[in-house]
């Protein structure tokens, strides 16, 4: 079964840091680009970042550049998102998703997400 | 960055056709994908490349394009189709953007 499982979320004080992880199974991880997408409580989807199959190319939404870093370890079938200088507005459910080039680079597999709460 | 605009809500009775639009200035040169999200669940891809259906998605879901307006059509809506729907596109640099989202209510 193709699956993505996120972890690493939690409650953090403003200014703190977190490293989110996403573990893939059921497919050849290093054949695919990957993305992070977040959803604040009661709000819509917001694309955060993406990375290509070998980690050499990354992209970020303009408003988050500088505080967010995406990376991957293909040997561990894992995707990561480092978030620094956390702000209350970063409170959200963070999903990882697979980018499928056969489906015109759409996000065809999603994890259930890990929750990040930024609060003092 | 750019924005994709969707109507906040659409309401249909079972068996009717639901149409959800997505518009944005840059969409003339880009493709659009559509996702369905039910409460408490992760999004599901229902249309890619403007009008293609992934395997396992019912035929009542279809997509179309007219200029810079993209439309997700659900023919003969069912109660199980009640969900939030998001369009999504990308620019040439690999940056993705989601639409504002549309809540489909089946009453």
CSV table of C-alpha atoms in Angstrom, one decimal:
chain,number,residue,atom,x,y,z
A,1,UNK,CA,0.0,0.0,0.0
A,2,UNK,CA,1.3,3.4,-1.0
A,3,UNK,CA,1.5,5.5,2.2
A,4,UNK,CA,2.9,8.7,3.7
A,5,UNK,CA,3.1,9.1,7.4
A,6,UNK,CA,4.0,12.5,9.0
A,7,UNK,CA,5.4,13.0,12.5
A,8,UNK,CA,7.2,15.6,14.5
A,9,UNK,CA,4.4,18.1,15.2
A,10,UNK,CA,3.7,19.5,18.6
A,11,UNK,CA,3.1,22.6,20.7
A,12,UNK,CA,5.9,25.1,20.5
A,13,UNK,CA,6.4,28.6,21.8
A,14,UNK,CA,6.8,31.5,19.4
A,15,UNK,CA,10.3,31.8,18.2
A,16,UNK,CA,10.9,28.0,18.6
A,17,UNK,CA,11.8,25.5,16.0
A,18,UNK,CA,10.5,22.1,14.8
A,19,UNK,CA,11.5,19.5,12.3
A,20,UNK,CA,8.7,17.6,10.7
A,21,UNK,CA,9.2,14.2,9.1
A,22,UNK,CA,7.4,12.2,6.5
A,23,UNK,CA,8.1,8.5,6.0
A,24,UNK,CA,7.1,6.9,2.7
A,25,UNK,CA,6.3,3.3,1.9
A,26,UNK,CA,4.8,1.2,-0.9
A,27,UNK,CA,6.6,3.1,-3.7
A,28,UNK,CA,10.1,3.9,-4.9
A,29,UNK,CA,10.6,7.1,-3.0
A,30,UNK,CA,13.5,8.4,-5.0
A,31,UNK,CA,11.5,8.3,-8.2
A,32,UNK,CA,9.3,11.2,-7.0
A,33,UNK,CA,9.4,14.8,-6.0
A,34,UNK,CA,7.6,15.7,-2.8
A,35,UNK,CA,5.8,18.6,-1.3
A,36,UNK,CA,4.6,20.0,2.0
A,37,UNK,CA,1.1,21.6,2.2
A,38,UNK,CA,-0.4,23.1,5.3
A,39,UNK,CA,-3.9,23.9,6.5
A,40,UNK,CA,-4.6,26.3,9.3
A,41,UNK,CA,-7.7,25.5,11.5
A,42,UNK,CA,-10.8,26.2,9.5
A,43,UNK,CA,-8.9,27.5,6.5
A,44,UNK,CA,-7.9,26.4,3.0
A,45,UNK,CA,-4.9,24.5,1.7
A,46,UNK,CA,-1.6,26.4,1.5
A,47,UNK,CA,1.3,25.0,-0.5
A,48,UNK,CA,4.5,25.4,1.5
A,49,UNK,CA,7.4,23.8,-0.3
A,50,UNK,CA,8.6,21.2,-2.8
A,51,UNK,CA,11.7,19.2,-3.6
A,52,UNK,CA,12.7,17.2,-6.6
A,53,UNK,CA,13.5,13.5,-6.6
A,54,UNK,CA,17.2,13.8,-5.7
A,55,UNK,CA,17.0,16.9,-3.4
A,56,UNK,CA,18.9,19.2,-5.7
A,57,UNK,CA,16.0,21.5,-6.5
A,58,UNK,CA,13.7,23.1,-4.0
A,59,UNK,CA,11.0,25.7,-4.1
A,60,UNK,CA,9.1,27.6,-1.4
A,61,UNK,CA,6.0,29.9,-1.3
A,62,UNK,CA,7.3,33.5,-1.2
A,63,UNK,CA,6.0,34.4,2.2
A,64,UNK,CA,7.8,31.5,3.9
A,65,UNK,CA,11.2,31.7,2.3
A,66,UNK,CA,14.0,32.0,4.9
A,67,UNK,CA,12.3,30.2,7.8
A,68,UNK,CA,11.4,26.9,6.2
A,69,UNK,CA,13.8,24.4,4.8
A,70,UNK,CA,12.8,21.2,2.9
A,71,UNK,CA,15.1,18.3,2.6
A,72,UNK,CA,15.0,14.5,2.0
A,73,UNK,CA,17.0,11.4,2.7
A,74,UNK,CA,16.3,8.8,0.0
A,75,UNK,CA,18.1,6.1,1.9
A,76,UNK,CA,15.6,6.5,4.7
A,77,UNK,CA,12.6,7.1,2.4
A,78,UNK,CA,12.0,10.3,4.3
A,79,UNK,CA,11.1,13.9,3.7
A,80,UNK,CA,11.7,16.7,6.2
A,81,UNK,CA,10.6,20.2,6.9
A,82,UNK,CA,12.6,22.4,9.2
A,83,UNK,CA,10.7,25.3,10.6
A,84,UNK,CA,12.5,28.1,12.5
A,85,UNK,CA,11.3,31.3,14.2
A,86,UNK,CA,7.8,29.8,14.6
A,87,UNK,CA,4.9,32.3,14.7
A,88,UNK,CA,1.3,31.8,15.8
A,89,UNK,CA,0.2,32.0,12.2
A,90,UNK,CA,2.2,28.8,11.5
A,91,UNK,CA,-0.3,26.9,13.5
A,92,UNK,CA,-1.7,24.3,11.1
A,93,UNK,CA,-2.0,20.7,10.0
A,94,UNK,CA,1.1,19.9,7.9
A,95,UNK,CA,0.7,17.3,5.1
A,96,UNK,CA,3.3,15.8,3.0
A,97,UNK,CA,2.3,14.8,-0.6
A,98,UNK,CA,3.8,13.0,-3.5
A,99,UNK,CA,4.4,14.8,-6.8
A,100,UNK,CA,3.5,12.6,-9.7
A,101,UNK,CA,5.0,13.6,-13.0
A,102,UNK,CA,2.8,11.0,-14.8
A,103,UNK,CA,-0.1,13.1,-13.5
A,104,UNK,CA,1.3,16.4,-14.7
A,105,UNK,CA,3.1,17.1,-11.4
A,106,UNK,CA,-0.1,16.9,-9.4
A,107,UNK,CA,-0.1,15.8,-5.7
A,108,UNK,CA,-1.5,12.2,-6.0
A,109,UNK,CA,-0.8,10.8,-2.6
A,110,UNK,CA,-1.2,12.6,0.7
A,111,UNK,CA,-0.4,11.8,4.3
A,112,UNK,CA,-2.9,12.5,7.1
A,113,UNK,CA,-0.8,15.3,8.5
A,114,UNK,CA,1.0,16.3,11.7
A,115,UNK,CA,-0.3,19.2,13.8
A,116,UNK,CA,1.9,22.2,14.7
A,117,UNK,CA,0.6,24.6,17.4
A,118,UNK,CA,2.5,27.7,18.1
A,119,UNK,CA,1.4,29.2,21.4
A,120,UNK,CA,2.9,30.9,24.5
B,1,UNK,CA,2.9,35.0,-6.5
B,2,UNK,CA,-0.6,34.8,-7.9
B,3,UNK,CA,-4.1,33.9,-6.7
B,4,UNK,CA,-6.7,31.4,-7.9
B,5,UNK,CA,-10.3,32.4,-7.1
B,6,UNK,CA,-13.1,30.0,-6.4
B,7,UNK,CA,-16.7,30.6,-5.2
B,8,UNK,CA,-16.9,30.1,-1.5
B,9,UNK,CA,-19.9,27.7,-1.7
B,10,UNK,CA,-22.1,25.8,-4.1
B,11,UNK,CA,-25.3,24.0,-3.1
B,12,UNK,CA,-27.1,21.3,-5.1
B,13,UNK,CA,-29.7,18.6,-4.6
B,14,UNK,CA,-28.8,15.0,-5.3
B,15,UNK,CA,-28.8,14.2,-9.0
B,16,UNK,CA,-28.2,17.7,-10.1
B,17,UNK,CA,-25.0,18.9,-11.8
B,18,UNK,CA,-22.5,20.9,-9.8
B,19,UNK,CA,-20.0,23.3,-11.4
B,20,UNK,CA,-17.1,24.8,-9.5
B,21,UNK,CA,-15.0,27.5,-11.2
B,22,UNK,CA,-11.4,28.5,-10.7
B,23,UNK,CA,-10.0,31.6,-12.3
B,24,UNK,CA,-6.7,33.4,-12.3
B,25,UNK,CA,-4.7,35.7,-14.5
B,26,UNK,CA,-1.8,33.2,-15.2
B,27,UNK,CA,-4.0,30.2,-15.9
B,28,UNK,CA,-4.0,30.8,-19.6
B,29,UNK,CA,-0.6,29.1,-19.8
B,30,UNK,CA,-0.9,26.6,-17.0
B,31,UNK,CA,-2.7,23.4,-16.2
B,32,UNK,CA,-5.1,22.9,-13.2
B,33,UNK,CA,-5.6,20.0,-10.9
B,34,UNK,CA,-8.6,19.6,-8.6
B,35,UNK,CA,-8.7,18.0,-5.1
B,36,UNK,CA,-11.6,16.9,-2.9
B,37,UNK,CA,-11.3,17.1,0.9
B,38,UNK,CA,-13.9,15.7,3.2
B,39,UNK,CA,-14.0,16.7,6.9
B,40,UNK,CA,-11.1,15.3,8.9
B,41,UNK,CA,-9.5,13.7,5.9
B,42,UNK,CA,-6.5,14.4,3.6
B,43,UNK,CA,-7.2,15.8,0.2
B,44,UNK,CA,-7.8,13.4,-2.8
B,45,UNK,CA,-6.8,14.2,-6.4
B,46,UNK,CA,-9.9,14.0,-8.6
B,47,UNK,CA,-8.8,15.8,-11.8
B,48,UNK,CA,-5.3,16.5,-13.2
B,49,UNK,CA,-4.1,18.2,-16.3
B,50,UNK,CA,-7.3,20.2,-16.6
B,51,UNK,CA,-9.6,17.3,-17.5
B,52,UNK,CA,-7.9,13.9,-16.8
B,53,UNK,CA,-9.3,11.6,-14.1
B,54,UNK,CA,-6.9,9.5,-12.0
B,55,UNK,CA,-7.8,5.8,-11.7
B,56,UNK,CA,-10.5,5.1,-9.2
B,57,UNK,CA,-12.3,8.5,-9.6
B,58,UNK,CA,-15.9,8.2,-10.7
B,59,UNK,CA,-16.8,9.3,-14.2
B,60,UNK,CA,-19.2,11.9,-12.9
B,61,UNK,CA,-16.1,14.1,-12.1
B,62,UNK,CA,-14.9,16.0,-15.1
B,63,UNK,CA,-12.8,19.1,-15.8
B,64,UNK,CA,-12.8,21.7,-18.5
B,65,UNK,CA,-11.1,25.0,-19.5
B,66,UNK,CA,-12.3,28.1,-21.2
B,67,UNK,CA,-9.6,30.8,-21.5
B,68,UNK,CA,-8.5,31.5,-17.9
B,69,UNK,CA,-11.5,29.9,-16.3
B,70,UNK,CA,-11.4,26.2,-15.3
B,71,UNK,CA,-14.4,24.3,-14.2
B,72,UNK,CA,-14.8,21.1,-12.2
B,73,UNK,CA,-18.1,19.5,-13.0
B,74,UNK,CA,-19.8,16.8,-11.0
B,75,UNK,CA,-22.6,15.3,-13.0
B,76,UNK,CA,-25.4,13.8,-10.8
B,77,UNK,CA,-24.1,14.8,-7.4
B,78,UNK,CA,-24.4,12.3,-4.6
B,79,UNK,CA,-24.4,12.8,-0.9
B,80,UNK,CA,-20.9,11.4,-0.7
B,81,UNK,CA,-19.6,14.2,-2.9
B,82,UNK,CA,-20.3,16.8,-0.2
B,83,UNK,CA,-16.8,18.2,0.5
B,84,UNK,CA,-14.4,21.1,0.0
B,85,UNK,CA,-12.9,21.3,-3.4
B,86,UNK,CA,-9.6,23.1,-4.3
B,87,UNK,CA,-8.1,23.9,-7.6
B,88,UNK,CA,-4.3,24.0,-7.9
B,89,UNK,CA,-1.8,25.2,-10.4
B,90,UNK,CA,1.9,25.8,-10.7
B,91,UNK,CA,4.2,28.3,-12.3
B,92,UNK,CA,7.3,27.4,-14.3
B,93,UNK,CA,9.6,27.6,-11.3
B,94,UNK,CA,7.9,24.7,-9.5
B,95,UNK,CA,5.9,26.9,-7.1
B,96,UNK,CA,2.4,25.6,-6.5
B,97,UNK,CA,-0.7,27.6,-5.6
B,98,UNK,CA,-4.1,26.4,-4.4
B,99,UNK,CA,-7.4,28.1,-5.0
B,100,UNK,CA,-9.4,29.6,-2.2
B,101,UNK,CA,-11.6,26.5,-1.9
B,102,UNK,CA,-15.3,25.8,-2.5
B,103,UNK,CA,-17.6,24.1,-0.1
B,104,UNK,CA,-20.1,21.8,-1.9
B,105,UNK,CA,-23.2,21.1,0.0
B,106,UNK,CA,-25.6,18.4,-1.2
B,107,UNK,CA,-29.1,19.2,0.2
